CSV table of C-alpha atoms and ligand atoms in Angstrom, one decimal:
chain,number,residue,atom,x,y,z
A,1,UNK,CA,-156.4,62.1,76.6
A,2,UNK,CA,-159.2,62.9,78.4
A,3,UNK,CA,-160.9,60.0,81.2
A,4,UNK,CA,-164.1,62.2,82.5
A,5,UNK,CA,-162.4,65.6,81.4
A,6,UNK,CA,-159.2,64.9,83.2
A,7,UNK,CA,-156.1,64.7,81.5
A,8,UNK,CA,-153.8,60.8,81.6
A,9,UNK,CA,-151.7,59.1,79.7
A,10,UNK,CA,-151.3,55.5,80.1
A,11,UNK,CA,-148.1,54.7,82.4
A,12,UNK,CA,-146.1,57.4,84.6
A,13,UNK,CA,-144.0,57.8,87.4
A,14,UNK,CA,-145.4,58.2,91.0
A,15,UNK,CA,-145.9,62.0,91.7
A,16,UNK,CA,-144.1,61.2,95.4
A,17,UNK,CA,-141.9,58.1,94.5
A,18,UNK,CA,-140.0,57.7,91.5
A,19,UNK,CA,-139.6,54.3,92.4
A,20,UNK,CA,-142.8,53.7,91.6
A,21,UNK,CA,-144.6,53.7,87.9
A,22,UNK,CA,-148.2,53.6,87.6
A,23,UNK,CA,-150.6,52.1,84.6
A,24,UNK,CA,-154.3,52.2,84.5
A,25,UNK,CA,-155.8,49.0,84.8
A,26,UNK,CA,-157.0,48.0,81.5
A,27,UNK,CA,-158.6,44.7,82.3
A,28,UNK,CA,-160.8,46.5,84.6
A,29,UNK,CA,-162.1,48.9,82.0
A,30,UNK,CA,-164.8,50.0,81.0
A,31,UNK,CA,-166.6,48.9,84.2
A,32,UNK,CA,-163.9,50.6,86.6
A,33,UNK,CA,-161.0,52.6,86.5
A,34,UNK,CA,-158.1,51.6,88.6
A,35,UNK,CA,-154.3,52.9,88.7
A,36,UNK,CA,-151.9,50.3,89.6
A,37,UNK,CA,-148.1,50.2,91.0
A,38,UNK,CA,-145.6,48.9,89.3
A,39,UNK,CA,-142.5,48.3,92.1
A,40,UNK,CA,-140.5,45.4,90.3
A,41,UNK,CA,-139.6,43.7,86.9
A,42,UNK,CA,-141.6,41.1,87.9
A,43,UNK,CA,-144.6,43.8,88.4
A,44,UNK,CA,-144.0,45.1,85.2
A,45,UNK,CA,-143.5,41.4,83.1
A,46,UNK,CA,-147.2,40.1,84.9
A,47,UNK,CA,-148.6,44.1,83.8
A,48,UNK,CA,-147.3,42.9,80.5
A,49,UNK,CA,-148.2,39.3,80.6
A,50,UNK,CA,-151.7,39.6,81.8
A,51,UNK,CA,-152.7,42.6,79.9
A,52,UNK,CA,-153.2,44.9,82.9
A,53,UNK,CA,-151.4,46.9,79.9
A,54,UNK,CA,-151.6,46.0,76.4
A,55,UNK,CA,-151.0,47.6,72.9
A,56,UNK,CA,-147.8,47.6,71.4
A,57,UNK,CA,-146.1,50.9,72.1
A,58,UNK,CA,-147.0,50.7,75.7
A,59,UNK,CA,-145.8,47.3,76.3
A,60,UNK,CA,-142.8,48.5,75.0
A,61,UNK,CA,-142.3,51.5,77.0
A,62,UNK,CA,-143.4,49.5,80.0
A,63,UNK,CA,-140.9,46.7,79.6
A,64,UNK,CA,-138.3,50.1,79.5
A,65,UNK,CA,-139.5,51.0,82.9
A,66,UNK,CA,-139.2,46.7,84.1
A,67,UNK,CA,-136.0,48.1,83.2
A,68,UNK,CA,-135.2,50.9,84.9
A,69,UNK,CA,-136.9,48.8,88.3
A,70,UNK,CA,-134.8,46.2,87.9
A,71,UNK,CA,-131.7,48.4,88.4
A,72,UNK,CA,-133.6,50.0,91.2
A,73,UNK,CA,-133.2,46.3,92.7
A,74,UNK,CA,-130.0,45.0,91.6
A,75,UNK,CA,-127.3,44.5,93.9
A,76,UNK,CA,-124.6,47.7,93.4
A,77,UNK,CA,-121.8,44.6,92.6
A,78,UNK,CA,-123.5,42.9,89.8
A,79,UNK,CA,-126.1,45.1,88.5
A,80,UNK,CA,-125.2,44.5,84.8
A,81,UNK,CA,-125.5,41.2,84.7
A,82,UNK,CA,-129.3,41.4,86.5
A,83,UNK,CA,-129.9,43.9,83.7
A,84,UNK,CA,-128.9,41.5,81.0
A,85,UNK,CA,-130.8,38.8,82.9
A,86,UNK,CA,-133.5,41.2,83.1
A,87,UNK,CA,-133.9,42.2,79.3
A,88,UNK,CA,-133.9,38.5,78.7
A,89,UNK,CA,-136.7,38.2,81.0
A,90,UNK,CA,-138.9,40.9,80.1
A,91,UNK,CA,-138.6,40.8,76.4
A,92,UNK,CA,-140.4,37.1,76.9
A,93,UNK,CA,-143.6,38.5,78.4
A,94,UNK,CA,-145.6,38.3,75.4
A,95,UNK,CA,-144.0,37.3,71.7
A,96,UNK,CA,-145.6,39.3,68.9
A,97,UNK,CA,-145.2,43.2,69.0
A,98,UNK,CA,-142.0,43.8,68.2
A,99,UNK,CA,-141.8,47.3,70.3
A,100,UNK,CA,-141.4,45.7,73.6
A,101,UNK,CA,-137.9,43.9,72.1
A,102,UNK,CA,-137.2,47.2,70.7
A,103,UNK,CA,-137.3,49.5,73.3
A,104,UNK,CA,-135.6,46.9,75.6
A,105,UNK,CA,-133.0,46.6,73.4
A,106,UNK,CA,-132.4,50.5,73.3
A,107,UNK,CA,-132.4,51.2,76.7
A,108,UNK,CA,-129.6,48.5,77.3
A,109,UNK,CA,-127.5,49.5,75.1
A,110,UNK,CA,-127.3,52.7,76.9
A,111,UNK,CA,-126.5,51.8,80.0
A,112,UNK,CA,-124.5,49.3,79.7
A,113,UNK,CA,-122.2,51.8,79.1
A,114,UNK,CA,-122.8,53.3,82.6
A,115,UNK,CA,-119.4,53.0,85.0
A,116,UNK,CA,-121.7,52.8,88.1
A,117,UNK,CA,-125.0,51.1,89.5
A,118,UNK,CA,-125.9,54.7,90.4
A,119,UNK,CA,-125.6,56.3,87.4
A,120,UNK,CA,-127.3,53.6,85.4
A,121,UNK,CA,-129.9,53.9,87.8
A,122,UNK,CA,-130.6,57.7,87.4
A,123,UNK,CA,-130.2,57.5,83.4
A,124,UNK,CA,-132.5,54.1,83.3
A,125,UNK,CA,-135.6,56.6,84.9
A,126,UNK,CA,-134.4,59.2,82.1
A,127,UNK,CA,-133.9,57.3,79.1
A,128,UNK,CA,-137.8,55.5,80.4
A,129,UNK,CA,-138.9,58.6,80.2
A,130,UNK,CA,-137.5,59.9,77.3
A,131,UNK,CA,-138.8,56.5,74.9
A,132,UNK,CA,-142.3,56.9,76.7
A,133,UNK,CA,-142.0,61.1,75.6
A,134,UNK,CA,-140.7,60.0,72.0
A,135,UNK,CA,-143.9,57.6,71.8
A,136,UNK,CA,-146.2,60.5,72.4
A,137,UNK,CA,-144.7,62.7,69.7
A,138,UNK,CA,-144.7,59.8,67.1
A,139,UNK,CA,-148.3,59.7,68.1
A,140,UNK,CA,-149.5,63.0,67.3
A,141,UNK,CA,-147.4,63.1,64.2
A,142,UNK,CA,-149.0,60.0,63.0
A,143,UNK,CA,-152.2,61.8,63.9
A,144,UNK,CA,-151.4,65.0,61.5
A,145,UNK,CA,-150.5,62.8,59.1
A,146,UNK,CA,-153.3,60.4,58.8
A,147,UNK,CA,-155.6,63.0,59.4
A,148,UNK,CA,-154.9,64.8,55.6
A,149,UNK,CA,-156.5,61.5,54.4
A,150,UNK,CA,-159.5,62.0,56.3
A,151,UNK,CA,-160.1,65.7,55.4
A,152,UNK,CA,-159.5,64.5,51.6
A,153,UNK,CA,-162.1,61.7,52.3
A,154,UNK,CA,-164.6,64.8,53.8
A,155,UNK,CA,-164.1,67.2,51.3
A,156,UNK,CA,-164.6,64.1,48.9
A,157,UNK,CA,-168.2,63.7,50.6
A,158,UNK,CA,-168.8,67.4,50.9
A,159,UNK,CA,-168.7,67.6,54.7
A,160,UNK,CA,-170.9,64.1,55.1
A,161,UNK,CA,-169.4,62.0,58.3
A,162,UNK,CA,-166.5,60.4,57.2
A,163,UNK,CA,-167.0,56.6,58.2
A,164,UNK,CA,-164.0,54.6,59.7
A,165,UNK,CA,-163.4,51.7,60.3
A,166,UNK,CA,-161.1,50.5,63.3
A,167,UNK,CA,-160.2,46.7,64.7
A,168,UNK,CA,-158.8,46.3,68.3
A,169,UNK,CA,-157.6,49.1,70.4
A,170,UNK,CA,-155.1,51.1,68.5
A,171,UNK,CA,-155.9,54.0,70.7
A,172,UNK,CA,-153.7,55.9,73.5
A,173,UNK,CA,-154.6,53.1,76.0
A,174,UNK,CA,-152.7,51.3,73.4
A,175,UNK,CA,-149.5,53.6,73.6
A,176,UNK,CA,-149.1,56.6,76.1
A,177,UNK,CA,-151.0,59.0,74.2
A,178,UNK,CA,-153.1,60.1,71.2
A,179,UNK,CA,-152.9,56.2,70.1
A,180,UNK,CA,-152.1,55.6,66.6
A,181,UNK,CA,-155.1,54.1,64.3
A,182,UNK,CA,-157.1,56.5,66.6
A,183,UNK,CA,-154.2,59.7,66.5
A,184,UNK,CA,-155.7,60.7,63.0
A,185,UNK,CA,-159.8,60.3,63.9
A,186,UNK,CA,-158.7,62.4,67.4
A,187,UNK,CA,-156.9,65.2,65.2
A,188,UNK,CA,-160.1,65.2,62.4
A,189,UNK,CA,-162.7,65.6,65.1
A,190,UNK,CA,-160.5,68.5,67.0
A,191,UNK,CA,-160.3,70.3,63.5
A,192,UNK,CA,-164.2,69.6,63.0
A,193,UNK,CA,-164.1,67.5,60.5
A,194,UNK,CA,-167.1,65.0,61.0
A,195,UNK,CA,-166.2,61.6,61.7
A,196,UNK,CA,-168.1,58.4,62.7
A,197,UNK,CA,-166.2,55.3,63.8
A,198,UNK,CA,-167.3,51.7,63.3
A,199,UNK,CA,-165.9,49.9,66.1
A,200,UNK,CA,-164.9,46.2,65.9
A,201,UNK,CA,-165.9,44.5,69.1
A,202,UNK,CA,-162.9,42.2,68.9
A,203,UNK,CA,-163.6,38.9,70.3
A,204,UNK,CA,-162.3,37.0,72.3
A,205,UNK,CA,-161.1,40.0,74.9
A,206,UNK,CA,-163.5,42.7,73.2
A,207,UNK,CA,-160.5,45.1,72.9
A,208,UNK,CA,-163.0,47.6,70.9
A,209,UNK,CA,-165.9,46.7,72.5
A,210,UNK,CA,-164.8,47.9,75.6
A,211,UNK,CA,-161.9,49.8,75.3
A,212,UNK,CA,-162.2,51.4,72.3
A,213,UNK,CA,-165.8,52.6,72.8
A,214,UNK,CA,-164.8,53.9,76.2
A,215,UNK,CA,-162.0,56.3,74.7
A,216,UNK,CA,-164.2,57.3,72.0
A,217,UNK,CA,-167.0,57.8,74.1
A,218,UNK,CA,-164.5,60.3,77.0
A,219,UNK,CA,-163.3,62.5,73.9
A,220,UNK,CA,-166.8,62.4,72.6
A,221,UNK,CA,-166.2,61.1,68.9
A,222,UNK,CA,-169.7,59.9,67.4
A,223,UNK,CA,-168.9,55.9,67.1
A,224,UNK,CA,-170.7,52.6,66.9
A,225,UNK,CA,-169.4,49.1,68.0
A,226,UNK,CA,-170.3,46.4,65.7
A,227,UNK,CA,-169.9,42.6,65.9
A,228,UNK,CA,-166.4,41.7,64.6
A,229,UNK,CA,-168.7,40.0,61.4
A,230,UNK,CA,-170.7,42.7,60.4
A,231,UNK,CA,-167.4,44.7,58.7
A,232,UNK,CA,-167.7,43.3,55.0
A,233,UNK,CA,-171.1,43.9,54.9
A,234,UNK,CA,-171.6,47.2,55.9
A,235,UNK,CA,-168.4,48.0,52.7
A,236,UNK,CA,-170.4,46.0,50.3
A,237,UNK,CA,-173.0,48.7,51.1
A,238,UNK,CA,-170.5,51.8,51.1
A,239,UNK,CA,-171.0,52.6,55.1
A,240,UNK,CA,-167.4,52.5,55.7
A,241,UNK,CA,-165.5,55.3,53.5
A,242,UNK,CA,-161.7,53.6,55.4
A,243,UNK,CA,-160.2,51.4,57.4
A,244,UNK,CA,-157.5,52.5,59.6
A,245,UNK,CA,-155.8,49.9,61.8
A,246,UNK,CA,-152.5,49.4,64.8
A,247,UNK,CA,-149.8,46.9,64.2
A,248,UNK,CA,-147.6,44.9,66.7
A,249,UNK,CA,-145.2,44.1,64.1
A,250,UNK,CA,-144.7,45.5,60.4
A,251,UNK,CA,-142.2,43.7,58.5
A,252,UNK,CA,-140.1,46.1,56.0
A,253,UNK,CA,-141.7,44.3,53.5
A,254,UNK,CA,-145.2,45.7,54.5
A,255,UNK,CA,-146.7,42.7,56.2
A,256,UNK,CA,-148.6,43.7,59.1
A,257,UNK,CA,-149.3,41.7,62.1
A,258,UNK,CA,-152.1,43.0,64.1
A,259,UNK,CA,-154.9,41.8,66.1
A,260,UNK,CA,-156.6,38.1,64.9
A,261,UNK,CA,-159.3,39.4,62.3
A,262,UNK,CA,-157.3,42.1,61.0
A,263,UNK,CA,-156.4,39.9,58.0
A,264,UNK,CA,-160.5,39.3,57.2
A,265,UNK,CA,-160.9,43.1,57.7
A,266,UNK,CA,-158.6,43.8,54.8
A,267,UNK,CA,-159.7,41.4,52.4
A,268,UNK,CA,-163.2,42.9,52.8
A,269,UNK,CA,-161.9,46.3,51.8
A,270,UNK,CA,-159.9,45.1,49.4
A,271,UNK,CA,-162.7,43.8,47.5
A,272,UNK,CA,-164.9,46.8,48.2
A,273,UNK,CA,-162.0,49.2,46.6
A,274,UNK,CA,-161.9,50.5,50.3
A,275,UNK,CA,-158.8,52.3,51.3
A,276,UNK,CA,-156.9,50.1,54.0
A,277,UNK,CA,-154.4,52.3,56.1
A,278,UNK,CA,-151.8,50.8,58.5
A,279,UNK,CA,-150.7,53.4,61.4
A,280,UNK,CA,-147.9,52.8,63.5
A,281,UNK,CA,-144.4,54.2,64.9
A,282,UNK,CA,-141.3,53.3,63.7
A,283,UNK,CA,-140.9,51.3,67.0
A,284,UNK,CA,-143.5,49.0,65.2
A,285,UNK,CA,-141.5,48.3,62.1
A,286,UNK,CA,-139.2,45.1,62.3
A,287,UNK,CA,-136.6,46.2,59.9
A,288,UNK,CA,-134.7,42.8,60.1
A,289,UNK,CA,-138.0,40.6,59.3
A,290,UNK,CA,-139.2,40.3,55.5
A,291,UNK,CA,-141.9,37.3,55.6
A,292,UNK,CA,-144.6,38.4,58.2
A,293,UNK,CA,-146.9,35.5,57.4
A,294,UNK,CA,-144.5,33.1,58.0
A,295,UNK,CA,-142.0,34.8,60.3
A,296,UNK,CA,-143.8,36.4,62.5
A,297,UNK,CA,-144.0,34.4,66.0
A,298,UNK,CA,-148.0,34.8,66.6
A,299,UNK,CA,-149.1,35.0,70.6
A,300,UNK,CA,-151.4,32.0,71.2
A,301,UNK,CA,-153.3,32.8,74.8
A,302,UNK,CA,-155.5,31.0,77.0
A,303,UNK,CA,-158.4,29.4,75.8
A,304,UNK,CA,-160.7,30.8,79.0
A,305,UNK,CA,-160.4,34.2,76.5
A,306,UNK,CA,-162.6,31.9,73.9
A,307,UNK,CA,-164.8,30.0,76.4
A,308,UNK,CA,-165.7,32.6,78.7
A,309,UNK,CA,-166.8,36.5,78.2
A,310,UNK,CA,-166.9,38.7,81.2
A,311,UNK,CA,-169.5,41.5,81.3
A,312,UNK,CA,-171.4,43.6,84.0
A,313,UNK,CA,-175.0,42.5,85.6
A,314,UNK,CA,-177.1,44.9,85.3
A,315,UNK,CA,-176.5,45.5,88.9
A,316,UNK,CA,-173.5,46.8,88.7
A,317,UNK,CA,-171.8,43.2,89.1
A,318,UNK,CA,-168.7,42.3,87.2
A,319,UNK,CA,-168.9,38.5,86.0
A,320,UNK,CA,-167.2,35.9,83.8
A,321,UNK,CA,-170.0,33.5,82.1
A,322,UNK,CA,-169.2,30.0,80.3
A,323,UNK,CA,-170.5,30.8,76.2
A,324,UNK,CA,-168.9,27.8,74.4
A,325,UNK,CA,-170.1,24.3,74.9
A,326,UNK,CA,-168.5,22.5,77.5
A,327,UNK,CA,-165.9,20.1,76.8
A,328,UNK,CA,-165.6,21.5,73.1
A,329,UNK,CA,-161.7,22.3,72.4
A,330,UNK,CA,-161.1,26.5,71.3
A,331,UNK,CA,-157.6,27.6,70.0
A,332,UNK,CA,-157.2,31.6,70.7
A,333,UNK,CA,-154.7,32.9,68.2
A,334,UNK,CA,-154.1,36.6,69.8
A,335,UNK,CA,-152.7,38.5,66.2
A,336,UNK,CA,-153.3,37.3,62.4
A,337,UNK,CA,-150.8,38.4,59.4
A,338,UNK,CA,-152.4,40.9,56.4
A,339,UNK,CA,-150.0,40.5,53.4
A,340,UNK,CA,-148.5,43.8,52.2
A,341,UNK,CA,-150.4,43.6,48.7
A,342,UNK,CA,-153.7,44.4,50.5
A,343,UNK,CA,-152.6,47.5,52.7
A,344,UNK,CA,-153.3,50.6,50.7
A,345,UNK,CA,-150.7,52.5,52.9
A,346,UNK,CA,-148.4,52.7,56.4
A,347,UNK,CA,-149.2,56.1,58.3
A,348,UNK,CA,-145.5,57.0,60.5
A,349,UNK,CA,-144.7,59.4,62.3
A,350,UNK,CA,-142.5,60.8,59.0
A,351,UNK,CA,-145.3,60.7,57.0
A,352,UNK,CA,-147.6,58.1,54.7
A,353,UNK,CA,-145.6,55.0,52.3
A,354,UNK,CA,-146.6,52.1,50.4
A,355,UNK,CA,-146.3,49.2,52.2
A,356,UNK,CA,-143.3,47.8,50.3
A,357,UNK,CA,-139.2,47.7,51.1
A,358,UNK,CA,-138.5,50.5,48.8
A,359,UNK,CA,-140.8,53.3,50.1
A,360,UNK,CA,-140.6,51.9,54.0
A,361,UNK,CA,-136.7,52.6,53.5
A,362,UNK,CA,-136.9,55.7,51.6
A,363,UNK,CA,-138.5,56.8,54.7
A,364,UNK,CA,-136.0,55.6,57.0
A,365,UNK,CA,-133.4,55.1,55.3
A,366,UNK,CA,-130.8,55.2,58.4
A,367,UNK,CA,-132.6,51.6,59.3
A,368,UNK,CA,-131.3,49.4,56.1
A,369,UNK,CA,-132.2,45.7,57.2
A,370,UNK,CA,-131.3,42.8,55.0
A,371,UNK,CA,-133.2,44.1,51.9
A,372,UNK,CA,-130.8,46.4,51.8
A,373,UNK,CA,-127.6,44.6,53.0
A,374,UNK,CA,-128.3,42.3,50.2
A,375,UNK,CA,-128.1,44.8,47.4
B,401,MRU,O1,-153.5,41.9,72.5
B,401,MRU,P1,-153.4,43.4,72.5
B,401,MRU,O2,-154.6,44.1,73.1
B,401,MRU,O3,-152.2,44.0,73.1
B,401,MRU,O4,-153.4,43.8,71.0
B,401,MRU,C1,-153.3,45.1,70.6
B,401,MRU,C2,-153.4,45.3,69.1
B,401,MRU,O5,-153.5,44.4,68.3
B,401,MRU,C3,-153.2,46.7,68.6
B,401,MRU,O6,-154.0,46.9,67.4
B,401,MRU,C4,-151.8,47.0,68.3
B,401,MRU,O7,-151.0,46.8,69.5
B,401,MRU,C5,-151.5,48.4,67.9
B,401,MRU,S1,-151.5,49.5,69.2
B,401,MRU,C6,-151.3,51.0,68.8
């Protein structure tokens, strides 16, 4: 997508070093744009860890690259065991979206089938680069997809803005490309559809606030960004025509774990008869996992996230400020658990289900997990 009319995605290989992979900087957003190298799998765990990238897909896609560094590393004699030791390592960077496991997972199993360090290594850069590709074209198919229920929505209104609602950044910062609550709003306003977004702020790291705002504002969709509070009210008085959210982890029963406030988002809608739309890849679905709420392992971070904000001074300054009493305990909870019964729908990249076992599988039905073992 576009960052002031240029073309990037979010993570690629060095133009004159393939042993390097770069990421944009997201901490550093929207106040500065950086590009970062990424030369080892500790580079690419920290990246993870510390949220230099974030967003489920690309975690995932970025914990494929740790991958294909750490073989870049290894020693020729035992380079499986350092990729086994690496997987291990990497998948433990950050516990909730299930795409960084995933992706891991799928890239070992491939070359551990490799005879030789140097073949692993050359088809550890390829098979990277083939999940990150595979990521993009989910993407834009979740776009197309999604985007029919916004064109209902508009011909619904008779060409009036169609208002959405979005929580977090579930955007192509947030994958490689296109993003995925934002692939179908991206599509609408290419086919000139008018769209509006409400934007969530999403404290404590202001996910929408800041990076959000900044995508929508470089592709030039009309948005607003709204205190993370302010959501129920403007349903109760029909501003918002649909919510469309990410996910780090979708059970195949339909629970969706996505950023903390998610949860109060769809309850809101749900009581406003508000469509509530879930978009995400199949690299998002846990096919094994059938309890979200109480399976799920939520990411619990660093209380400075709660206790301090950072912000730019007016002059140009970048600063972190104190904003809770001092002494007072905070608990940040990164990700929250909306029950299935209150998601109107999952947008894939095969097309639009009911969050429930029976349509998630008739959609893919090559993943049968333990709903279907069972039977
Ligand atoms: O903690 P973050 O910023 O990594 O959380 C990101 C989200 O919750 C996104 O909504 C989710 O990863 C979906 S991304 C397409």
């Amino acid at each position: 997508m576009q960052v002031n009319g240029k073309n990037y995605q979010t993570i690629w290989v060095h133009a004159d070093n393939n042993q390097i992979i770069q990421v944009i900087d997201q901490r550093k957003l929207p106040f500065e744009f950086e590009i970062i190298d990424l030369k080892t799998p500790v580079d690419a765990f920290v990246a993870i860890q510390n949220m230099t990238v974030r967003g489920a897909p690309l975690i995932g896609v970025t914990g494929a690259y740790g991958i294909y560094l750490g073989l870049i590393d290894a020693n020729s004699e035992s380079w499986k065991t350092s990729l086994f030791k690496n997987a291990t390592y990497l998948k433990s960077a950050r516990p909730t979206a299930v795409n960084l496991a995933i992706l891991i997972d799928e890239i070992v199993a491939v070359l551990a089938e490799c005879f030789s360090h140097e073949s692993a290594c050359a088809l550890a850069l390829e098979e990277a680069t083939r999940l990150k590709r595979r990521e993009i074209d989910w993407s834009e198919s979740i776009g197309e997809y999604g985007c029919e229920l916004i064109e209902a929505i508009s011909i619904s209104k008779n060409g009036e803005p169609v208002n959405i609602l979005t929580h977090c950044n579930a955007g192509w910062l947030a994958c490689i490309d296109w993003g995925t609550a934002t692939a179908p709003i991206y599509k609408a306003f290419l086919y000139g559809i008018p769209v509006h977004v409400w934007v969530d702020e999403t404290r404590p790291r202001n996910q929408g606030a800041r990076l959000t705002a900044w995508e929508l504002s470089h592709e030039g969709v009309p948005h607003t960004v709204i205190p993370d509070n302010a959501g129920g009210h403007l349903m109760q008085h029909g501003l918002v025509d649909l919510c469309i959210v990410g996910s780090d982890r979708t059970t195949s029963t339909g629970d969706v774990a996505n950023k903390i406030g998610t949860y109060l988002k769809a309850l809101a809608a749900y009581d406003n008869n508000i469509p509530f739309y879930v978009a995400l890849p199949s690299s998002t679905i846990d096919f094994m996992m059938m309890d979200g709420v109480r399976e799920i392992p939520i990411e619990q971070r660093d209380g400075e996230e709660v206790s301090h904000m950072e912000g730019e001074l007016d002059n140009g300054l970048i600063t972190k400020v104190r904003i809770v009493n001092p002494g007072s305990a905070v608990a940040n909870y990164g990700f929250d658990v909306t029950p299935a019964r209150y998601v109107t729908g999952l947008i894939t990249e095969r097309g639009i289900c009911g969050a429930n076992p029976a349509d998630i599988f008739k959609l893919f039905p090559e993943r049968g997990g333990r709903e279907k073992k069972k039977g």
